Amino acid sequence: MLSKLNTAVVQGIQGQAVTLETDIAFGLPSVTIVGLADKSVREARDRIRPALINSGYSFPAYRITMNISPADVTKHGSHLDLPMAIGILLSCEELEPSVSARFAFFGELSLDGSLKPVTGILPMVRAVRQKGIRRVIVPMENAQEASLVDGVEVYGISCIRRIVDFLQGELCLKPLTRDLSRYEETREDDGMDFLDVRGQEAAKRALTVAVAGGHGILMTGSPATGKTMLAERVPGILPPMDLEEKLGLTEIYSICGMLDRRRPFMHCRPFRRPHSSLSRAGMIGGGAEPRPGEVPFADHGVLFLDEMPEFPTATLESLRLPLEERTVRLIRRGRTFEFPADFLLIAAANPCPCGYYGDPDHECKCSAADIRRYQKRLSGPLLSRIDMQIHLPSLTYDQVMEEGRLDSRAMREMVARARDAQTKRFRSTGIRLNCRMDGKMLRKWARLDSDSELILRDAYEKLNMDPRMLDKTVKVARTIADIDGSGKIRMDHLTEALAYRRKESI
Ligand SMILES: [Zn+2]
């Protein structure tokens, strides 16, 4: 007899609802799975048989054929174990088809019939919900995550026996439904404040500008000047994400199994700090079944590249397109997979391999050739996509002992003011931040008065700037004016922006 039931698979970072058909017929006992199933799905055969037998059911000695449709979607993941086992029980008439048709099923089976949590629950449950299914059965540990989807009743169940009892009405269970109040954001979560950073007030100001307008920033300076401390505190001054942003980010972390099971919701902006040995695939994503990398993990948050020149050139170059287009595109078997890449890039670099080139108090031990080689590793094309650059000075004793002045709260307020101005300005343009303005927008919204124009012309000629740097300087000036609540870009806004311009070397 033929049975049908609902489940889903993950494609890239999207869930896709699929139907599993199970047919049991006379013939040599066998299990055949058709419909582009990969190794992880074919392995399910070896788990389902003991899982069913150990749960007290007989495994049918017939020819079993399973088809997962639509056919052109590749199916992978152990979460298809449970739907397949339920499909067999339905086809053996152990279960009533009209009941199971109202549910979607997800879960990996242990050989003893218990359910193990799986990855990608959120996007898969979203996908079946869009198809009109309102009840899902998932492993206990996945129930909270599944309940992030609005309008779904989630039944977290620990073993196959209990699922059958529940579907037959012999077991009563209370479903879990969405309750976002349990994830209310608290700002104090990470306990980090810019006030903790001493003596680097100018850098704090520059980071406020960077965050306000979405400008990528490179910080240079000797070791122990506070670059990492500063970068870590940036997510705390970004405005809160909206619900869709949080859910989108949670889906990416769900697929990669990176959610905290007790609190499976990405309610705070991410801060990613990959190691400098990271490959290109690790940075943007990769693999035969493409999986996201650090760039999508940093979506809506911060990607911090500490010791940027230490990263492999191919890894750094892979950032160029995502920085420009705010998306990662990977092509596999003629299909395009897109991952989001809306992140703020913060890079840090020492001026030379030993870290002390140009430092008044320490001697640099590097040769001129070493320094040249090191600085060259930051390729021109990537650097030219970073809007701002600042140098962090080594601190004197007095500066170290001095109390910090700018705190996260004040910086957050400045960012919020500038972001409000940008939201109004870009209402019907498809962009949200000053860093994304094109030439036409610059002419419309970032006009300079004649005095400022003269300063910029002078800087262009004397400071060996290129046209791209010129545009970036004006965009940064626009952001500084927005922080100031000024519709016009004034001379002091422009001169501050010029101080943040990218230098020829670090
Ligand atoms: Zn050195």
XYZ file of C-alpha atoms and ligand atoms in Angstrom:
507
model
C 0.000 0.000 0.000
C 1.106 3.532 -0.763
C 1.454 6.280 1.864
C 2.435 9.945 1.675
C 3.740 12.317 4.289
C 5.228 15.759 4.719
C 8.752 16.742 5.571
C 11.366 19.149 4.199
C 15.004 19.446 3.195
C 17.556 22.249 3.231
C 18.932 23.724 0.002
C 21.785 26.121 0.697
C 20.181 28.186 3.444
C 16.580 27.708 2.348
C 14.135 25.097 3.530
C 12.109 23.283 0.914
C 9.003 21.238 1.664
C 9.063 17.749 0.160
C 6.690 14.773 0.065
C 7.845 11.294 0.988
C 5.963 8.456 -0.670
C 6.350 4.920 0.642
C 5.117 1.907 -1.241
C 5.116 -1.654 0.042
C 4.649 -4.445 -2.472
C 5.203 -8.164 -2.780
C 8.669 -9.114 -3.945
C 12.117 -9.760 -2.607
C 12.555 -7.889 0.706
C 14.446 -4.688 -0.042
C 14.426 -0.941 0.549
C 14.966 1.355 -2.426
C 15.131 5.154 -2.144
C 14.632 7.193 -5.300
C 14.649 10.944 -5.895
C 18.213 12.345 -5.712
C 18.949 11.121 -2.196
C 22.555 11.377 -1.050
C 24.578 8.990 1.117
C 23.229 10.324 4.427
C 19.680 9.521 3.303
C 20.553 6.074 1.930
C 22.160 5.265 5.288
C 18.754 5.808 6.862
C 17.821 2.313 5.677
C 20.314 0.825 8.122
C 18.941 2.833 11.035
C 15.209 2.486 10.419
C 15.101 -1.321 10.596
C 16.658 -1.701 14.087
C 14.857 1.436 15.295
C 11.474 -0.041 14.400
C 12.271 -3.540 15.635
C 13.674 -2.247 18.943
C 10.523 -0.153 19.379
C 8.413 -3.281 19.169
C 7.277 -3.148 15.533
C 7.974 -5.705 12.857
C 9.911 -4.638 9.797
C 7.956 -5.655 6.706
C 9.545 -8.428 4.626
C 8.399 -6.865 1.380
C 9.764 -4.727 -1.390
C 9.743 -1.149 -0.040
C 10.165 1.772 -2.420
C 10.490 5.339 -1.192
C 10.276 8.384 -3.392
C 11.056 11.919 -2.275
C 9.571 14.603 -4.495
C 10.072 17.039 -6.130
C 12.721 14.975 -7.875
C 15.093 17.781 -8.861
C 15.934 18.751 -5.283
C 18.918 16.995 -3.671
C 18.024 15.465 -0.352
C 20.552 15.177 2.396
C 20.495 14.999 6.157
C 19.615 12.387 8.724
C 16.354 14.152 9.633
C 14.582 12.043 6.971
C 14.953 8.924 9.201
C 11.766 9.638 11.109
C 9.520 10.394 8.115
C 10.786 7.220 6.454
C 10.045 5.102 9.521
C 6.575 6.651 9.863
C 6.047 6.054 6.134
C 6.732 2.351 6.614
C 4.343 2.164 9.589
C 1.661 3.900 7.511
C 2.132 1.538 4.601
C 1.875 -1.444 6.989
C -1.349 0.111 8.287
C -0.001 0.485 11.801
C -1.080 4.136 11.586
C -4.099 6.006 10.265
C -3.148 8.066 7.146
C -5.716 10.835 7.709
C -4.054 11.750 11.032
C -0.442 11.793 9.874
C -1.312 13.911 6.808
C -1.867 16.883 9.117
C 1.703 16.727 10.422
C 5.228 17.165 9.118
C 7.978 14.972 10.567
C 11.659 15.567 11.260
C 14.223 13.585 13.229
C 17.192 11.264 13.215
C 16.678 7.816 14.699
C 18.916 5.982 17.115
C 19.009 2.228 16.765
C 16.884 1.926 19.929
C 14.110 4.020 18.391
C 14.803 7.259 20.233
C 14.994 10.559 18.358
C 18.147 12.618 18.005
C 18.176 16.373 17.272
C 18.970 17.548 13.754
C 20.222 20.740 12.131
C 18.198 23.125 9.975
C 14.908 22.698 11.849
C 13.930 26.375 11.645
C 14.132 26.788 7.839
C 12.501 23.390 7.295
C 9.568 24.106 9.606
C 9.170 27.518 7.964
C 8.987 25.763 4.596
C 6.247 23.300 5.604
C 4.331 26.117 7.310
C 4.342 28.024 4.030
C 2.824 24.944 2.438
C -0.049 25.174 4.913
C 1.006 22.565 7.489
C 0.374 23.677 11.055
C 1.631 20.748 13.147
C 5.130 19.361 13.304
C 6.712 16.470 15.167
C 10.368 17.004 15.977
C 12.958 15.591 18.391
C 12.531 16.978 21.893
C 15.761 19.005 21.703
C 14.582 20.759 18.513
C 11.153 21.771 19.835
C 12.087 25.251 21.038
C 13.772 26.112 17.771
C 10.831 24.824 15.712
C 8.476 26.944 17.801
C 10.120 30.120 16.485
C 7.901 29.703 13.415
C 4.666 31.601 13.774
C 1.418 29.651 13.585
C 2.840 26.176 14.135
C 2.058 23.669 16.879
C 5.256 21.888 17.791
C 5.326 18.459 19.389
C 8.753 17.575 20.753
C 8.810 13.804 21.253
C 11.597 11.562 22.465
C 10.982 8.225 20.681
C 9.090 6.577 17.890
C 6.856 4.574 20.220
C 5.509 7.763 21.773
C 4.933 9.299 18.353
C 2.753 6.338 17.362
C 0.854 6.530 20.676
C 0.342 10.246 20.159
C -0.858 9.872 16.549
C -3.263 7.132 17.635
C -4.699 9.369 20.315
C -3.421 7.257 23.201
C -1.021 9.895 24.392
C -2.012 13.480 25.041
C 0.652 16.134 24.497
C 0.539 19.883 24.806
C 2.122 21.608 21.824
C 4.748 24.308 22.065
C 3.904 27.500 20.189
C 5.789 30.692 19.508
C 6.630 32.787 22.529
C 9.325 35.299 21.743
C 9.134 36.927 25.149
C 11.535 34.308 26.417
C 14.225 35.764 24.163
C 13.785 39.413 25.114
C 17.000 41.186 24.381
C 18.991 42.503 27.258
C 21.730 44.925 26.390
C 23.843 43.877 29.328
C 24.134 40.358 27.916
C 27.831 40.445 27.145
C 28.760 42.923 29.876
C 31.104 44.797 27.562
C 31.139 48.591 27.362
C 33.349 51.002 25.465
C 33.971 52.713 28.768
C 36.290 49.796 29.600
C 38.648 50.896 26.831
C 41.035 53.497 28.143
C 42.831 56.221 26.305
C 41.566 55.501 22.796
C 38.855 58.168 22.617
C 39.650 59.080 18.991
C 39.313 55.452 17.949
C 35.944 55.214 19.709
C 34.756 58.255 17.818
C 35.964 56.741 14.510
C 34.188 53.459 15.276
C 30.982 55.373 16.008
C 31.232 56.919 12.543
C 31.995 53.532 10.963
C 28.974 51.887 12.592
C 26.669 54.831 11.901
C 27.248 54.769 8.145
C 28.225 51.098 7.685
C 31.771 52.031 6.720
C 34.377 49.261 6.778
C 37.348 50.299 8.902
C 40.979 49.279 9.245
C 42.707 49.875 12.578
C 46.471 49.835 12.643
C 48.754 50.077 15.629
C 51.241 48.231 17.770
C 50.140 45.219 19.813
C 48.282 46.003 23.044
C 46.810 49.267 21.830
C 43.295 47.889 22.345
C 42.268 46.989 18.782
C 40.543 43.753 19.781
C 38.859 45.260 22.833
C 37.454 48.024 20.656
C 36.219 45.686 17.918
C 34.500 43.328 20.377
C 32.381 46.163 21.694
C 31.015 47.246 18.325
C 27.958 44.911 18.207
C 26.791 46.600 21.422
C 26.375 49.966 19.698
C 24.547 48.689 16.628
C 20.775 49.184 16.752
C 18.751 46.055 17.629
C 17.856 43.744 14.752
C 14.220 43.467 13.687
C 12.422 40.138 13.972
C 12.941 39.114 10.342
C 16.674 39.801 10.629
C 16.879 37.735 13.784
C 14.989 34.838 12.232
C 17.069 34.957 9.042
C 20.265 34.842 11.055
C 18.909 32.067 13.263
C 18.188 29.990 10.139
C 21.825 30.207 9.047
C 23.079 29.158 12.474
C 20.434 26.418 12.590
C 21.626 24.857 9.335
C 25.201 24.764 10.582
C 24.257 23.361 13.989
C 25.594 26.448 15.761
C 22.580 27.339 17.895
C 22.503 27.077 21.651
C 19.861 24.381 22.195
C 18.599 25.989 25.394
C 18.283 29.386 23.730
C 18.070 28.695 19.999
C 17.498 32.242 18.827
C 20.020 34.763 17.496
C 18.700 37.844 19.214
C 22.014 39.699 19.419
C 24.084 40.885 16.517
C 26.887 38.453 15.734
C 30.575 39.159 16.243
C 32.728 36.820 14.194
C 36.461 36.682 14.634
C 37.842 33.973 12.348
C 41.382 32.679 12.737
C 43.923 33.911 10.206
C 44.391 30.383 8.810
C 40.839 30.476 7.412
C 40.357 29.205 3.852
C 38.297 30.860 1.148
C 35.485 28.307 1.629
C 35.598 28.890 5.380
C 35.255 32.614 4.784
C 32.381 32.872 2.325
C 31.023 29.310 2.277
C 31.617 26.283 0.096
C 31.349 22.532 -0.348
C 29.490 20.304 -2.793
C 26.262 21.045 -0.907
C 27.135 24.679 -0.212
C 27.269 25.625 3.413
C 27.670 29.156 4.746
C 31.004 30.452 6.053
C 32.103 33.298 8.307
C 30.656 36.021 6.070
C 27.047 34.754 6.293
C 27.621 34.036 10.004
C 28.451 37.737 10.423
C 25.286 38.869 8.613
C 23.778 41.938 10.351
C 26.809 42.009 12.628
C 30.564 42.413 12.665
C 33.279 40.484 10.864
C 36.541 41.207 12.660
C 39.737 40.277 10.889
C 42.472 40.525 13.467
C 45.984 40.522 11.984
C 44.495 40.957 8.533
C 47.821 40.606 6.647
C 48.222 37.092 8.096
C 45.164 35.791 6.209
C 45.766 33.887 2.958
C 45.471 36.170 -0.061
C 42.694 34.026 -1.611
C 40.661 34.329 1.597
C 40.973 38.120 1.647
C 40.211 38.409 -2.057
C 37.042 36.360 -1.586
C 35.658 39.288 0.430
C 35.697 41.705 -2.478
C 32.400 40.735 -4.089
C 30.467 40.248 -0.836
C 31.622 43.698 0.285
C 30.379 45.200 -2.952
C 27.152 43.267 -3.451
C 26.254 42.317 0.134
C 25.677 38.745 -0.948
C 27.743 35.578 -1.505
C 27.042 33.631 -4.680
C 28.142 30.021 -5.154
C 27.321 27.967 -8.222
C 26.918 24.183 -8.005
C 25.674 21.928 -10.801
C 24.248 24.918 -12.647
C 22.344 26.165 -9.594
C 23.125 29.401 -7.825
C 23.166 29.458 -4.041
C 23.032 32.851 -2.362
C 24.041 33.645 1.185
C 23.501 37.023 2.837
C 26.568 39.156 3.507
C 25.366 42.343 5.130
C 28.150 42.771 7.642
C 30.419 45.500 8.967
C 34.072 44.758 8.270
C 36.525 45.707 10.977
C 40.116 44.851 10.203
C 43.154 45.222 12.417
C 46.787 45.091 11.462
C 50.147 45.602 13.042
C 52.354 47.916 11.022
C 54.993 45.188 10.525
C 55.552 41.508 11.429
C 56.968 42.307 14.884
C 54.330 44.971 15.449
C 56.509 47.896 16.448
C 57.386 49.683 13.211
C 56.948 53.405 13.853
C 56.460 52.918 17.594
C 58.363 55.555 19.592
C 58.983 53.292 22.586
C 59.832 49.935 21.057
C 62.411 48.954 18.529
C 61.189 47.313 15.326
C 63.246 44.238 14.521
C 62.015 43.805 10.963
C 64.033 44.451 7.806
C 62.781 46.985 5.285
C 62.043 44.118 2.888
C 60.013 42.284 5.557
C 57.935 45.376 6.211
C 57.339 45.941 2.498
C 56.284 42.315 1.982
C 53.977 42.424 5.005
C 52.258 45.633 3.981
C 51.844 44.404 0.409
C 49.766 41.488 1.648
C 46.866 43.839 2.078
C 46.064 44.023 -1.595
C 45.038 47.315 -3.126
C 41.675 46.076 -4.455
C 40.513 44.875 -1.038
C 41.855 47.902 0.830
C 40.085 50.150 -1.639
C 36.786 48.659 -0.459
C 37.453 49.722 3.122
C 36.136 53.234 3.711
C 38.090 54.279 6.780
C 41.493 53.801 8.343
C 42.751 54.888 11.742
C 45.998 54.507 13.602
C 45.931 53.664 17.305
C 48.818 55.262 19.157
C 50.705 53.463 21.902
C 49.527 54.917 25.196
C 51.485 56.843 27.779
C 51.156 55.979 31.464
C 48.822 58.917 32.038
C 46.580 57.887 29.142
C 46.334 54.338 30.467
C 45.350 55.580 33.925
C 42.837 58.072 32.580
C 39.137 57.274 32.967
C 37.333 56.517 29.693
C 34.919 59.197 28.481
C 32.785 57.850 25.626
C 30.633 54.936 26.737
C 28.583 52.497 24.680
C 25.339 54.231 25.517
C 26.455 57.607 24.157
C 27.892 55.951 21.065
C 24.680 53.996 20.531
C 22.689 57.231 20.633
C 24.924 58.840 18.012
C 24.584 55.789 15.794
C 20.810 55.762 16.203
C 20.552 59.460 15.268
C 22.630 58.978 12.127
C 20.749 55.822 11.161
C 17.394 57.605 11.515
C 18.581 60.327 9.157
C 19.692 57.706 6.656
C 16.409 55.787 6.881
C 14.540 58.986 5.986
C 16.928 59.912 3.199
C 17.034 56.521 1.496
C 13.349 55.666 1.951
C 12.665 54.796 -1.677
C 16.145 53.879 -2.882
C 16.720 50.278 -1.837
C 19.774 51.168 0.259
C 19.901 51.933 3.947
C 23.356 53.279 4.667
C 25.626 56.049 3.455
C 28.362 53.570 2.538
C 26.140 52.247 -0.259
C 25.531 55.561 -2.051
C 26.345 55.580 -5.759
C 27.636 58.575 -7.726
C 24.179 59.955 -8.422
C 23.144 59.736 -4.775
C 26.381 61.393 -3.709
C 25.666 64.341 -5.972
C 22.149 64.598 -4.622
C 22.715 64.118 -0.899
C 26.357 64.794 -0.189
C 26.953 68.173 -1.793
C 29.798 70.258 -0.421
C 29.790 74.017 0.001
C 32.440 75.978 -1.867
C 34.876 76.190 1.088
C 34.699 72.452 1.716
C 35.064 71.828 -1.997
C 38.359 73.755 -1.929
C 39.660 71.701 0.970
C 38.778 68.479 -0.766
C 40.449 69.592 -3.983
C 43.560 70.524 -2.065
C 43.585 67.149 -0.256
C 43.107 65.264 -3.507
C 46.115 66.908 -5.068
C 48.437 66.941 -2.069
C 47.584 63.624 -0.434
C 47.795 61.499 -3.549
C 44.170 60.357 -3.316
C 42.374 58.448 -6.063
C 38.764 59.034 -7.224
C 37.459 56.098 -5.203
C 39.006 57.479 -2.018
C 37.512 60.847 -2.814
C 33.994 59.365 -2.939
C 34.554 57.412 0.244
C 35.730 60.522 2.070
C 32.555 62.364 1.077
C 30.378 59.428 2.189
C 32.110 59.364 5.570
C 31.644 63.162 5.827
C 27.930 62.625 5.125
C 27.770 60.179 8.050
C 29.585 62.578 10.384
C 27.085 65.303 9.455
C 24.243 62.845 10.168
C 25.643 62.134 13.634
C 25.698 65.895 14.115
C 22.074 66.167 12.993
C 23.170 68.461 10.170
C 21.496 68.366 6.752
C 24.537 70.016 5.196
C 28.085 68.694 5.191
C 30.150 71.367 6.911
C 33.870 71.976 6.757
C 34.513 70.344 10.139
C 32.675 67.218 8.971
C 34.855 67.015 5.896
C 38.137 67.566 7.729
C 37.262 64.818 10.194
C 36.447 62.500 7.299
C 39.792 63.320 5.682
C 41.559 62.220 8.852
C 39.967 58.786 8.429
C 40.988 58.365 4.791
C 42.844 55.272 3.738
C 46.594 55.728 3.763
C 48.982 54.471 1.144
C 50.528 52.011 3.572
C 49.802 50.900 7.095
Zn 58.718 45.255 13.052
